[in-house]
Amino acid sequence: MSTPPSSSSALLPPVSALSSTTDEGVFTGVLDLLFEPSPALHTVLLPYFHTWDFTSYDELIRVVRQLLTSLAESTSASARVQLDHILGSHPRLGAKKVESAQSRAEQAQLQQNGSSGEAEAEMLKALNDEYEQTFPGLRYVVFVNGRGRSVIMDDMRQRIARGNLYAERLAAINAMCEIAADRAKKLSA
């Protein structure tokens, strides 16, 4: 029996292992490494687990993007609540305590303190609060990709000002998938 990848091993199995295993824990472990631990994501994807035969992690991420987008486009309130739980699984940007080793590493530069570090950290916290009031149930998700706090905060302000929940869900889905693609490159054996 295969064991799921853990954040301490931080390596993804070959994508071919996903189609050859019957252990759902391997699949959920991969999802947790790529996207963030999310029981809601597991619930959405596990019914398809045995029907997929991916040739690459990029393909898996494309399929996840399509399924999450279909939840965003659904007229079902329960589908949108499920999606919001998935999007809310990402840690708060700039949070001091982040469970996921991948998110901790990705947000590292946002934690650096300079002369304006504490003031920016407070502004980021206030923007997180404003974002979460504007979009209840969601967390701001962005592919940081080396960008500093000021750039990220500008993007956050624009998304808050837009105030469009549907567009925000799509932006968060796209960011999650960009993050997952970057993690797949870094964590592939």
JSON list of C-alpha atoms in Angstrom, two decimals:
[
{"chain": "A", "resi": 1, "resn": "MET", "atom": "CA", "xyz": [0.00, 0.00, 0.00]},
{"chain": "A", "resi": 2, "resn": "SER", "atom": "CA", "xyz": [1.30, 3.44, -0.92]},
{"chain": "A", "resi": 3, "resn": "THR", "atom": "CA", "xyz": [1.53, 6.19, 1.62]},
{"chain": "A", "resi": 4, "resn": "PRO", "atom": "CA", "xyz": [0.35, 9.68, 0.84]},
{"chain": "A", "resi": 5, "resn": "PRO", "atom": "CA", "xyz": [3.00, 12.33, 0.43]},
{"chain": "A", "resi": 6, "resn": "SER", "atom": "CA", "xyz": [3.45, 14.42, 3.53]},
{"chain": "A", "resi": 7, "resn": "SER", "atom": "CA", "xyz": [4.50, 18.02, 3.83]},
{"chain": "A", "resi": 8, "resn": "SER", "atom": "CA", "xyz": [7.73, 16.80, 5.43]},
{"chain": "A", "resi": 9, "resn": "SER", "atom": "CA", "xyz": [8.64, 14.69, 2.38]},
{"chain": "A", "resi": 10, "resn": "ALA", "atom": "CA", "xyz": [7.37, 17.47, 0.10]},
{"chain": "A", "resi": 11, "resn": "LEU", "atom": "CA", "xyz": [7.76, 15.43, -3.06]},
{"chain": "A", "resi": 12, "resn": "LEU", "atom": "CA", "xyz": [4.97, 14.43, -5.38]},
{"chain": "A", "resi": 13, "resn": "PRO", "atom": "CA", "xyz": [4.88, 10.86, -6.65]},
{"chain": "A", "resi": 14, "resn": "PRO", "atom": "CA", "xyz": [5.09, 10.37, -10.40]},
{"chain": "A", "resi": 15, "resn": "VAL", "atom": "CA", "xyz": [1.71, 11.33, -11.84]},
{"chain": "A", "resi": 16, "resn": "SER", "atom": "CA", "xyz": [1.36, 7.80, -13.23]},
{"chain": "A", "resi": 17, "resn": "ALA", "atom": "CA", "xyz": [1.16, 6.55, -9.63]},
{"chain": "A", "resi": 18, "resn": "LEU", "atom": "CA", "xyz": [-2.22, 8.27, -9.28]},
{"chain": "A", "resi": 19, "resn": "SER", "atom": "CA", "xyz": [-3.86, 6.05, -11.88]},
{"chain": "A", "resi": 20, "resn": "SER", "atom": "CA", "xyz": [-2.20, 2.87, -10.65]},
{"chain": "A", "resi": 21, "resn": "THR", "atom": "CA", "xyz": [-3.08, 3.17, -6.96]},
{"chain": "A", "resi": 22, "resn": "THR", "atom": "CA", "xyz": [-6.31, 2.25, -5.22]},
{"chain": "A", "resi": 23, "resn": "ASP", "atom": "CA", "xyz": [-5.31, 4.23, -2.13]},
{"chain": "A", "resi": 24, "resn": "GLU", "atom": "CA", "xyz": [-7.39, 7.41, -2.01]},
{"chain": "A", "resi": 25, "resn": "GLY", "atom": "CA", "xyz": [-4.91, 8.71, 0.58]},
{"chain": "A", "resi": 26, "resn": "VAL", "atom": "CA", "xyz": [-2.26, 9.05, -2.12]},
{"chain": "A", "resi": 27, "resn": "PHE", "atom": "CA", "xyz": [-4.62, 11.17, -4.23]},
{"chain": "A", "resi": 28, "resn": "THR", "atom": "CA", "xyz": [-5.77, 13.35, -1.31]},
{"chain": "A", "resi": 29, "resn": "GLY", "atom": "CA", "xyz": [-2.14, 13.77, -0.20]},
{"chain": "A", "resi": 30, "resn": "VAL", "atom": "CA", "xyz": [-1.24, 15.04, -3.67]},
{"chain": "A", "resi": 31, "resn": "LEU", "atom": "CA", "xyz": [-4.21, 17.43, -3.63]},
{"chain": "A", "resi": 32, "resn": "ASP", "atom": "CA", "xyz": [-3.14, 18.71, -0.21]},
{"chain": "A", "resi": 33, "resn": "LEU", "atom": "CA", "xyz": [0.40, 19.40, -1.43]},
{"chain": "A", "resi": 34, "resn": "LEU", "atom": "CA", "xyz": [-0.74, 21.13, -4.61]},
{"chain": "A", "resi": 35, "resn": "PHE", "atom": "CA", "xyz": [-3.78, 23.09, -3.40]},
{"chain": "A", "resi": 36, "resn": "GLU", "atom": "CA", "xyz": [-3.88, 23.13, 0.46]},
{"chain": "A", "resi": 37, "resn": "PRO", "atom": "CA", "xyz": [-5.52, 20.60, 2.75]},
{"chain": "A", "resi": 38, "resn": "SER", "atom": "CA", "xyz": [-9.26, 20.84, 2.07]},
{"chain": "A", "resi": 39, "resn": "PRO", "atom": "CA", "xyz": [-11.89, 18.24, 2.93]},
{"chain": "A", "resi": 40, "resn": "ALA", "atom": "CA", "xyz": [-14.26, 20.09, 0.57]},
{"chain": "A", "resi": 41, "resn": "LEU", "atom": "CA", "xyz": [-11.82, 19.66, -2.33]},
{"chain": "A", "resi": 42, "resn": "HIS", "atom": "CA", "xyz": [-11.51, 15.96, -1.50]},
{"chain": "A", "resi": 43, "resn": "THR", "atom": "CA", "xyz": [-15.32, 15.66, -1.54]},
{"chain": "A", "resi": 44, "resn": "VAL", "atom": "CA", "xyz": [-15.52, 17.26, -4.98]},
{"chain": "A", "resi": 45, "resn": "LEU", "atom": "CA", "xyz": [-12.69, 15.28, -6.57]},
{"chain": "A", "resi": 46, "resn": "LEU", "atom": "CA", "xyz": [-12.70, 11.82, -4.97]},
{"chain": "A", "resi": 47, "resn": "PRO", "atom": "CA", "xyz": [-15.74, 10.58, -6.93]},
{"chain": "A", "resi": 48, "resn": "TYR", "atom": "CA", "xyz": [-13.64, 11.00, -10.09]},
{"chain": "A", "resi": 49, "resn": "PHE", "atom": "CA", "xyz": [-10.44, 9.53, -8.63]},
{"chain": "A", "resi": 50, "resn": "HIS", "atom": "CA", "xyz": [-10.71, 6.10, -10.28]},
{"chain": "A", "resi": 51, "resn": "THR", "atom": "CA", "xyz": [-11.87, 7.44, -13.65]},
{"chain": "A", "resi": 52, "resn": "TRP", "atom": "CA", "xyz": [-8.88, 9.68, -14.36]},
{"chain": "A", "resi": 53, "resn": "ASP", "atom": "CA", "xyz": [-5.61, 8.75, -15.99]},
{"chain": "A", "resi": 54, "resn": "PHE", "atom": "CA", "xyz": [-3.45, 11.87, -15.98]},
{"chain": "A", "resi": 55, "resn": "THR", "atom": "CA", "xyz": [-0.31, 12.17, -18.07]},
{"chain": "A", "resi": 56, "resn": "SER", "atom": "CA", "xyz": [0.96, 15.21, -16.17]},
{"chain": "A", "resi": 57, "resn": "TYR", "atom": "CA", "xyz": [0.30, 17.33, -13.11]},
{"chain": "A", "resi": 58, "resn": "ASP", "atom": "CA", "xyz": [-0.54, 20.20, -15.46]},
{"chain": "A", "resi": 59, "resn": "GLU", "atom": "CA", "xyz": [-3.39, 18.08, -16.81]},
{"chain": "A", "resi": 60, "resn": "LEU", "atom": "CA", "xyz": [-4.64, 17.30, -13.29]},
{"chain": "A", "resi": 61, "resn": "ILE", "atom": "CA", "xyz": [-4.57, 21.03, -12.46]},
{"chain": "A", "resi": 62, "resn": "ARG", "atom": "CA", "xyz": [-6.49, 21.88, -15.66]},
{"chain": "A", "resi": 63, "resn": "VAL", "atom": "CA", "xyz": [-9.20, 19.36, -14.71]},
{"chain": "A", "resi": 64, "resn": "VAL", "atom": "CA", "xyz": [-9.39, 20.77, -11.17]},
{"chain": "A", "resi": 65, "resn": "ARG", "atom": "CA", "xyz": [-9.70, 24.30, -12.61]},
{"chain": "A", "resi": 66, "resn": "GLN", "atom": "CA", "xyz": [-12.57, 23.16, -14.85]},
{"chain": "A", "resi": 67, "resn": "LEU", "atom": "CA", "xyz": [-14.41, 21.48, -11.98]},
{"chain": "A", "resi": 68, "resn": "LEU", "atom": "CA", "xyz": [-13.98, 24.45, -9.65]},
{"chain": "A", "resi": 69, "resn": "THR", "atom": "CA", "xyz": [-15.08, 26.85, -12.39]},
{"chain": "A", "resi": 70, "resn": "SER", "atom": "CA", "xyz": [-18.21, 24.75, -12.92]},
{"chain": "A", "resi": 71, "resn": "LEU", "atom": "CA", "xyz": [-18.94, 25.15, -9.19]},
{"chain": "A", "resi": 72, "resn": "ALA", "atom": "CA", "xyz": [-18.55, 28.93, -9.54]},
{"chain": "A", "resi": 73, "resn": "GLU", "atom": "CA", "xyz": [-20.92, 28.95, -12.51]},
{"chain": "A", "resi": 74, "resn": "SER", "atom": "CA", "xyz": [-23.48, 26.71, -10.84]},
{"chain": "A", "resi": 75, "resn": "THR", "atom": "CA", "xyz": [-26.87, 28.05, -9.84]},
{"chain": "A", "resi": 76, "resn": "SER", "atom": "CA", "xyz": [-26.78, 25.73, -6.83]},
{"chain": "A", "resi": 77, "resn": "ALA", "atom": "CA", "xyz": [-26.15, 27.52, -3.56]},
{"chain": "A", "resi": 78, "resn": "SER", "atom": "CA", "xyz": [-24.64, 24.35, -2.08]},
{"chain": "A", "resi": 79, "resn": "ALA", "atom": "CA", "xyz": [-22.11, 24.14, -4.95]},
{"chain": "A", "resi": 80, "resn": "ARG", "atom": "CA", "xyz": [-21.01, 27.72, -4.31]},
{"chain": "A", "resi": 81, "resn": "VAL", "atom": "CA", "xyz": [-20.76, 27.08, -0.55]},
{"chain": "A", "resi": 82, "resn": "GLN", "atom": "CA", "xyz": [-18.61, 24.03, -1.29]},
{"chain": "A", "resi": 83, "resn": "LEU", "atom": "CA", "xyz": [-16.41, 26.15, -3.57]},
{"chain": "A", "resi": 84, "resn": "ASP", "atom": "CA", "xyz": [-16.10, 28.84, -0.90]},
{"chain": "A", "resi": 85, "resn": "HIS", "atom": "CA", "xyz": [-14.91, 26.19, 1.57]},
{"chain": "A", "resi": 86, "resn": "ILE", "atom": "CA", "xyz": [-12.26, 25.11, -0.95]},
{"chain": "A", "resi": 87, "resn": "LEU", "atom": "CA", "xyz": [-11.13, 28.69, -1.61]},
{"chain": "A", "resi": 88, "resn": "GLY", "atom": "CA", "xyz": [-11.19, 29.41, 2.13]},
{"chain": "A", "resi": 89, "resn": "SER", "atom": "CA", "xyz": [-8.75, 26.57, 2.78]},
{"chain": "A", "resi": 90, "resn": "HIS", "atom": "CA", "xyz": [-5.88, 28.83, 1.76]},
{"chain": "A", "resi": 91, "resn": "PRO", "atom": "CA", "xyz": [-4.17, 30.50, 4.68]},
{"chain": "A", "resi": 92, "resn": "ARG", "atom": "CA", "xyz": [-4.71, 34.17, 5.25]},
{"chain": "A", "resi": 93, "resn": "LEU", "atom": "CA", "xyz": [-2.09, 36.13, 3.32]},
{"chain": "A", "resi": 94, "resn": "GLY", "atom": "CA", "xyz": [0.62, 37.37, 5.65]},
{"chain": "A", "resi": 95, "resn": "ALA", "atom": "CA", "xyz": [-0.61, 35.30, 8.60]},
{"chain": "A", "resi": 96, "resn": "LYS", "atom": "CA", "xyz": [2.05, 34.59, 11.20]},
{"chain": "A", "resi": 97, "resn": "LYS", "atom": "CA", "xyz": [0.92, 30.99, 11.69]},
{"chain": "A", "resi": 98, "resn": "VAL", "atom": "CA", "xyz": [0.56, 29.03, 8.45]},
{"chain": "A", "resi": 99, "resn": "GLU", "atom": "CA", "xyz": [0.08, 25.26, 8.64]},
{"chain": "A", "resi": 100, "resn": "SER", "atom": "CA", "xyz": [1.12, 24.35, 5.09]},
{"chain": "A", "resi": 101, "resn": "ALA", "atom": "CA", "xyz": [4.88, 24.16, 4.54]},
{"chain": "A", "resi": 102, "resn": "GLN", "atom": "CA", "xyz": [4.35, 25.19, 0.93]},
{"chain": "A", "resi": 103, "resn": "SER", "atom": "CA", "xyz": [2.35, 28.30, 1.87]},
{"chain": "A", "resi": 104, "resn": "ARG", "atom": "CA", "xyz": [4.85, 29.19, 4.59]},
{"chain": "A", "resi": 105, "resn": "ALA", "atom": "CA", "xyz": [7.67, 29.18, 2.04]},
{"chain": "A", "resi": 106, "resn": "GLU", "atom": "CA", "xyz": [5.64, 31.05, -0.57]},
{"chain": "A", "resi": 107, "resn": "GLN", "atom": "CA", "xyz": [4.69, 33.80, 1.86]},
{"chain": "A", "resi": 108, "resn": "ALA", "atom": "CA", "xyz": [8.16, 34.11, 3.41]},
{"chain": "A", "resi": 109, "resn": "GLN", "atom": "CA", "xyz": [8.98, 37.47, 1.83]},
{"chain": "A", "resi": 110, "resn": "LEU", "atom": "CA", "xyz": [5.68, 38.88, 3.10]},
{"chain": "A", "resi": 111, "resn": "GLN", "atom": "CA", "xyz": [6.89, 38.15, 6.64]},
{"chain": "A", "resi": 112, "resn": "GLN", "atom": "CA", "xyz": [10.19, 40.00, 6.31]},
{"chain": "A", "resi": 113, "resn": "ASN", "atom": "CA", "xyz": [10.40, 43.04, 8.53]},
{"chain": "A", "resi": 114, "resn": "GLY", "atom": "CA", "xyz": [12.12, 46.20, 7.48]},
{"chain": "A", "resi": 115, "resn": "SER", "atom": "CA", "xyz": [11.62, 49.70, 8.74]},
{"chain": "A", "resi": 116, "resn": "SER", "atom": "CA", "xyz": [8.12, 49.71, 7.27]},
{"chain": "A", "resi": 117, "resn": "GLY", "atom": "CA", "xyz": [7.52, 45.99, 7.87]},
{"chain": "A", "resi": 118, "resn": "GLU", "atom": "CA", "xyz": [5.27, 46.27, 10.89]},
{"chain": "A", "resi": 119, "resn": "ALA", "atom": "CA", "xyz": [3.17, 49.07, 9.37]},
{"chain": "A", "resi": 120, "resn": "GLU", "atom": "CA", "xyz": [2.74, 47.07, 6.15]},
{"chain": "A", "resi": 121, "resn": "ALA", "atom": "CA", "xyz": [1.86, 43.96, 8.15]},
{"chain": "A", "resi": 122, "resn": "GLU", "atom": "CA", "xyz": [-0.89, 45.92, 9.90]},
{"chain": "A", "resi": 123, "resn": "MET", "atom": "CA", "xyz": [-2.16, 47.27, 6.55]},
{"chain": "A", "resi": 124, "resn": "LEU", "atom": "CA", "xyz": [-2.17, 43.73, 5.15]},
{"chain": "A", "resi": 125, "resn": "LYS", "atom": "CA", "xyz": [-4.14, 42.52, 8.17]},
{"chain": "A", "resi": 126, "resn": "ALA", "atom": "CA", "xyz": [-6.66, 45.36, 7.70]},
{"chain": "A", "resi": 127, "resn": "LEU", "atom": "CA", "xyz": [-6.97, 44.53, 3.98]},
{"chain": "A", "resi": 128, "resn": "ASN", "atom": "CA", "xyz": [-7.55, 40.86, 4.81]},
{"chain": "A", "resi": 129, "resn": "ASP", "atom": "CA", "xyz": [-10.33, 41.94, 7.18]},
{"chain": "A", "resi": 130, "resn": "GLU", "atom": "CA", "xyz": [-11.88, 44.22, 4.55]},
{"chain": "A", "resi": 131, "resn": "TYR", "atom": "CA", "xyz": [-11.60, 41.53, 1.89]},
{"chain": "A", "resi": 132, "resn": "GLU", "atom": "CA", "xyz": [-13.29, 38.94, 4.11]},
{"chain": "A", "resi": 133, "resn": "GLN", "atom": "CA", "xyz": [-16.09, 41.40, 4.95]},
{"chain": "A", "resi": 134, "resn": "THR", "atom": "CA", "xyz": [-16.57, 42.16, 1.24]},
{"chain": "A", "resi": 135, "resn": "PHE", "atom": "CA", "xyz": [-16.47, 38.46, 0.29]},
{"chain": "A", "resi": 136, "resn": "PRO", "atom": "CA", "xyz": [-17.79, 36.49, 3.29]},
{"chain": "A", "resi": 137, "resn": "GLY", "atom": "CA", "xyz": [-16.48, 32.95, 3.40]},
{"chain": "A", "resi": 138, "resn": "LEU", "atom": "CA", "xyz": [-13.55, 33.61, 1.07]},
{"chain": "A", "resi": 139, "resn": "ARG", "atom": "CA", "xyz": [-9.90, 34.27, 1.66]},
{"chain": "A", "resi": 140, "resn": "TYR", "atom": "CA", "xyz": [-7.83, 36.42, -0.64]},
{"chain": "A", "resi": 141, "resn": "VAL", "atom": "CA", "xyz": [-5.84, 34.00, -2.81]},
{"chain": "A", "resi": 142, "resn": "VAL", "atom": "CA", "xyz": [-3.04, 35.22, -5.05]},
{"chain": "A", "resi": 143, "resn": "PHE", "atom": "CA", "xyz": [0.04, 33.68, -6.61]},
{"chain": "A", "resi": 144, "resn": "VAL", "atom": "CA", "xyz": [2.65, 35.74, -4.76]},
{"chain": "A", "resi": 145, "resn": "ASN", "atom": "CA", "xyz": [5.47, 34.63, -7.09]},
{"chain": "A", "resi": 146, "resn": "GLY", "atom": "CA", "xyz": [8.14, 36.85, -5.52]},
{"chain": "A", "resi": 147, "resn": "ARG", "atom": "CA", "xyz": [6.04, 40.02, -5.48]},
{"chain": "A", "resi": 148, "resn": "GLY", "atom": "CA", "xyz": [6.33, 42.25, -2.42]},
{"chain": "A", "resi": 149, "resn": "ARG", "atom": "CA", "xyz": [3.66, 43.38, 0.00]},
{"chain": "A", "resi": 150, "resn": "SER", "atom": "CA", "xyz": [2.94, 46.68, -1.73]},
{"chain": "A", "resi": 151, "resn": "VAL", "atom": "CA", "xyz": [2.19, 45.01, -5.08]},
{"chain": "A", "resi": 152, "resn": "ILE", "atom": "CA", "xyz": [0.06, 42.37, -3.43]},
{"chain": "A", "resi": 153, "resn": "MET", "atom": "CA", "xyz": [-1.81, 44.97, -1.38]},
{"chain": "A", "resi": 154, "resn": "ASP", "atom": "CA", "xyz": [-2.53, 47.02, -4.53]},
{"chain": "A", "resi": 155, "resn": "ASP", "atom": "CA", "xyz": [-4.00, 43.92, -6.18]},
{"chain": "A", "resi": 156, "resn": "MET", "atom": "CA", "xyz": [-6.03, 43.21, -3.06]},
{"chain": "A", "resi": 157, "resn": "ARG", "atom": "CA", "xyz": [-7.43, 46.77, -3.02]},
{"chain": "A", "resi": 158, "resn": "GLN", "atom": "CA", "xyz": [-8.43, 46.47, -6.69]},
{"chain": "A", "resi": 159, "resn": "ARG", "atom": "CA", "xyz": [-10.21, 43.19, -6.11]},
{"chain": "A", "resi": 160, "resn": "ILE", "atom": "CA", "xyz": [-12.03, 44.58, -3.06]},
{"chain": "A", "resi": 161, "resn": "ALA", "atom": "CA", "xyz": [-13.04, 47.71, -5.01]},
{"chain": "A", "resi": 162, "resn": "ARG", "atom": "CA", "xyz": [-14.37, 45.57, -7.86]},
{"chain": "A", "resi": 163, "resn": "GLY", "atom": "CA", "xyz": [-16.71, 43.95, -5.33]},
{"chain": "A", "resi": 164, "resn": "ASN", "atom": "CA", "xyz": [-17.82, 41.23, -7.77]},
{"chain": "A", "resi": 165, "resn": "LEU", "atom": "CA", "xyz": [-18.19, 37.90, -5.95]},
{"chain": "A", "resi": 166, "resn": "TYR", "atom": "CA", "xyz": [-18.35, 35.81, -9.13]},
{"chain": "A", "resi": 167, "resn": "ALA", "atom": "CA", "xyz": [-15.22, 37.47, -10.56]},
{"chain": "A", "resi": 168, "resn": "GLU", "atom": "CA", "xyz": [-13.50, 37.02, -7.21]},
{"chain": "A", "resi": 169, "resn": "ARG", "atom": "CA", "xyz": [-14.25, 33.32, -7.11]},
{"chain": "A", "resi": 170, "resn": "LEU", "atom": "CA", "xyz": [-12.80, 32.96, -10.62]},
{"chain": "A", "resi": 171, "resn": "ALA", "atom": "CA", "xyz": [-9.71, 35.00, -9.67]},
{"chain": "A", "resi": 172, "resn": "ALA", "atom": "CA", "xyz": [-9.19, 32.81, -6.61]},
{"chain": "A", "resi": 173, "resn": "ILE", "atom": "CA", "xyz": [-9.58, 29.61, -8.67]},
{"chain": "A", "resi": 174, "resn": "ASN", "atom": "CA", "xyz": [-7.03, 30.87, -11.19]},
{"chain": "A", "resi": 175, "resn": "ALA", "atom": "CA", "xyz": [-4.62, 31.85, -8.40]},
{"chain": "A", "resi": 176, "resn": "MET", "atom": "CA", "xyz": [-5.01, 28.45, -6.71]},
{"chain": "A", "resi": 177, "resn": "CYS", "atom": "CA", "xyz": [-4.22, 26.72, -9.99]},
{"chain": "A", "resi": 178, "resn": "GLU", "atom": "CA", "xyz": [-1.20, 28.97, -10.68]},
{"chain": "A", "resi": 179, "resn": "ILE", "atom": "CA", "xyz": [0.09, 28.16, -7.19]},
{"chain": "A", "resi": 180, "resn": "ALA", "atom": "CA", "xyz": [-0.55, 24.44, -7.78]},
{"chain": "A", "resi": 181, "resn": "ALA", "atom": "CA", "xyz": [1.33, 24.50, -11.11]},
{"chain": "A", "resi": 182, "resn": "ASP", "atom": "CA", "xyz": [4.29, 26.19, -9.45]},
{"chain": "A", "resi": 183, "resn": "ARG", "atom": "CA", "xyz": [4.25, 23.67, -6.60]},
{"chain": "A", "resi": 184, "resn": "ALA", "atom": "CA", "xyz": [4.02, 20.77, -9.06]},
{"chain": "A", "resi": 185, "resn": "LYS", "atom": "CA", "xyz": [7.22, 21.95, -10.75]},
{"chain": "A", "resi": 186, "resn": "LYS", "atom": "CA", "xyz": [9.02, 22.36, -7.43]},
{"chain": "A", "resi": 187, "resn": "LEU", "atom": "CA", "xyz": [7.76, 19.16, -5.81]},
{"chain": "A", "resi": 188, "resn": "SER", "atom": "CA", "xyz": [8.02, 16.70, -8.68]},
{"chain": "A", "resi": 189, "resn": "ALA", "atom": "CA", "xyz": [10.45, 13.85, -8.24]}
]
